[in-house]
XYZ file of C-alpha atoms in Angstrom:
127
model
C 7.660 11.749 -3.026
C 11.074 10.093 -2.890
C 13.390 9.520 -5.821
C 16.218 7.122 -5.002
C 17.883 3.919 -6.099
C 15.962 0.874 -4.883
C 18.784 -0.064 -2.513
C 18.828 3.483 -1.045
C 15.080 4.007 -0.755
C 14.740 2.743 2.821
C 17.553 5.001 4.019
C 15.378 8.003 3.161
C 12.308 7.123 5.241
C 11.596 6.511 8.906
C 9.224 3.601 9.386
C 6.818 3.582 12.313
C 3.430 2.020 13.088
C 1.691 4.485 10.749
C 3.971 4.282 7.731
C 2.188 3.793 4.420
C 4.034 3.476 1.120
C 2.426 3.760 -2.314
C 4.634 2.457 -5.085
C 4.540 3.034 -8.837
C 7.572 4.213 -10.749
C 6.586 2.924 -14.221
C 9.739 0.771 -14.066
C 8.760 -2.808 -13.256
C 12.209 -3.921 -12.081
C 12.628 -0.879 -9.848
C 9.214 -1.443 -8.264
C 10.065 -5.114 -7.758
C 13.343 -4.253 -6.033
C 11.768 -1.609 -3.779
C 8.910 -3.974 -2.908
C 11.408 -6.704 -2.029
C 13.151 -4.305 0.378
C 9.843 -3.074 1.834
C 8.719 -6.617 2.596
C 11.705 -6.965 4.937
C 10.554 -3.983 7.037
C 7.774 -3.368 9.530
C 5.931 -0.985 7.180
C 2.212 -1.449 7.832
C 0.735 -0.627 4.422
C 2.123 -1.054 0.917
C -0.057 0.213 -1.919
C 0.768 -0.632 -5.515
C -0.633 1.687 -8.148
C -1.590 0.098 -11.432
C -3.663 -2.840 -12.643
C -4.182 -6.050 -10.694
C -2.366 -7.945 -13.454
C 0.821 -5.910 -12.802
C 0.518 -6.525 -9.042
C 0.223 -10.270 -9.635
C 3.197 -10.169 -12.016
C 5.273 -8.429 -9.313
C 4.368 -11.149 -6.798
C 5.083 -13.950 -9.271
C 8.442 -12.465 -10.260
C 9.488 -12.039 -6.618
C 8.588 -15.664 -5.915
C 10.435 -16.838 -9.040
C 13.471 -14.940 -7.726
C 13.283 -16.989 -4.516
C 11.453 -14.487 -2.314
C 9.037 -16.223 0.033
C 6.010 -14.009 0.640
C 4.281 -14.851 3.898
C 0.595 -14.240 4.653
C 1.423 -11.306 6.962
C 3.414 -9.660 4.168
C 0.656 -10.277 1.649
C -1.930 -8.784 4.043
C -0.154 -5.427 4.092
C -0.002 -5.209 0.273
C -2.857 -3.475 -1.537
C -2.830 -3.831 -5.268
C -4.398 -2.161 -6.983
C -4.357 0.541 -4.309
C -7.409 2.634 -3.447
C -11.122 2.361 -2.790
C -13.669 1.833 -5.542
C -15.182 5.334 -5.660
C -15.247 5.673 -9.442
C -11.978 7.618 -9.537
C -10.780 8.716 -12.970
C -8.676 11.870 -12.517
C -5.379 12.106 -10.650
C -7.062 13.982 -7.787
C -9.838 11.391 -7.542
C -7.323 8.532 -7.558
C -5.336 10.261 -4.805
C -8.550 10.644 -2.773
C -9.363 6.935 -3.183
C -5.843 6.007 -2.014
C -5.894 8.319 1.019
C -9.349 7.022 1.966
C -8.145 3.414 1.796
C -5.040 4.165 3.869
C -7.148 5.952 6.504
C -9.671 3.110 6.718
C -6.851 0.543 6.898
C -5.136 2.195 9.867
C -8.426 2.420 11.753
C -9.611 -1.084 10.790
C -12.744 0.327 9.209
C -14.733 -1.089 6.321
C -14.975 2.164 4.354
C -18.744 1.611 4.104
C -21.231 4.455 3.796
C -21.988 6.264 7.066
C -25.653 5.971 6.116
C -25.435 2.236 6.859
C -23.583 2.629 10.157
C -25.538 1.208 13.115
C -23.066 2.228 15.843
C -21.977 5.679 16.966
C -19.973 7.526 14.370
C -17.351 8.913 16.746
C -15.829 6.778 19.452
C -12.932 7.723 21.705
C -10.419 7.086 18.929
C -7.265 9.209 18.761
C -7.034 11.362 15.663
C -3.989 10.731 13.494
């Protein structure tokens, strides 16, 4: 977890091909400012905790402020973040987020293994 001013946030992380950021500070303007900075980076995955309505409000506000959000930027944003596993508790929500991030980086559907027709383990490097 990182606590920093929105303008200083990016100075505290190293971004590579496997960087995932999950954002929710409970301060709308802070989240908007950090998201605006993140969209200018090569971060691969941006998760936004909270309801879909808040995510849409963030996007609308950024666009009203003159930020042009391209399709590639929109594709890396996940709001609300996480898989639909029926999560209620903090631990369950964290599990749903980690599972979504993992499936995203391996381009997997996050479907049940029961329904998998192909081999379960291919020659895929473990992260």
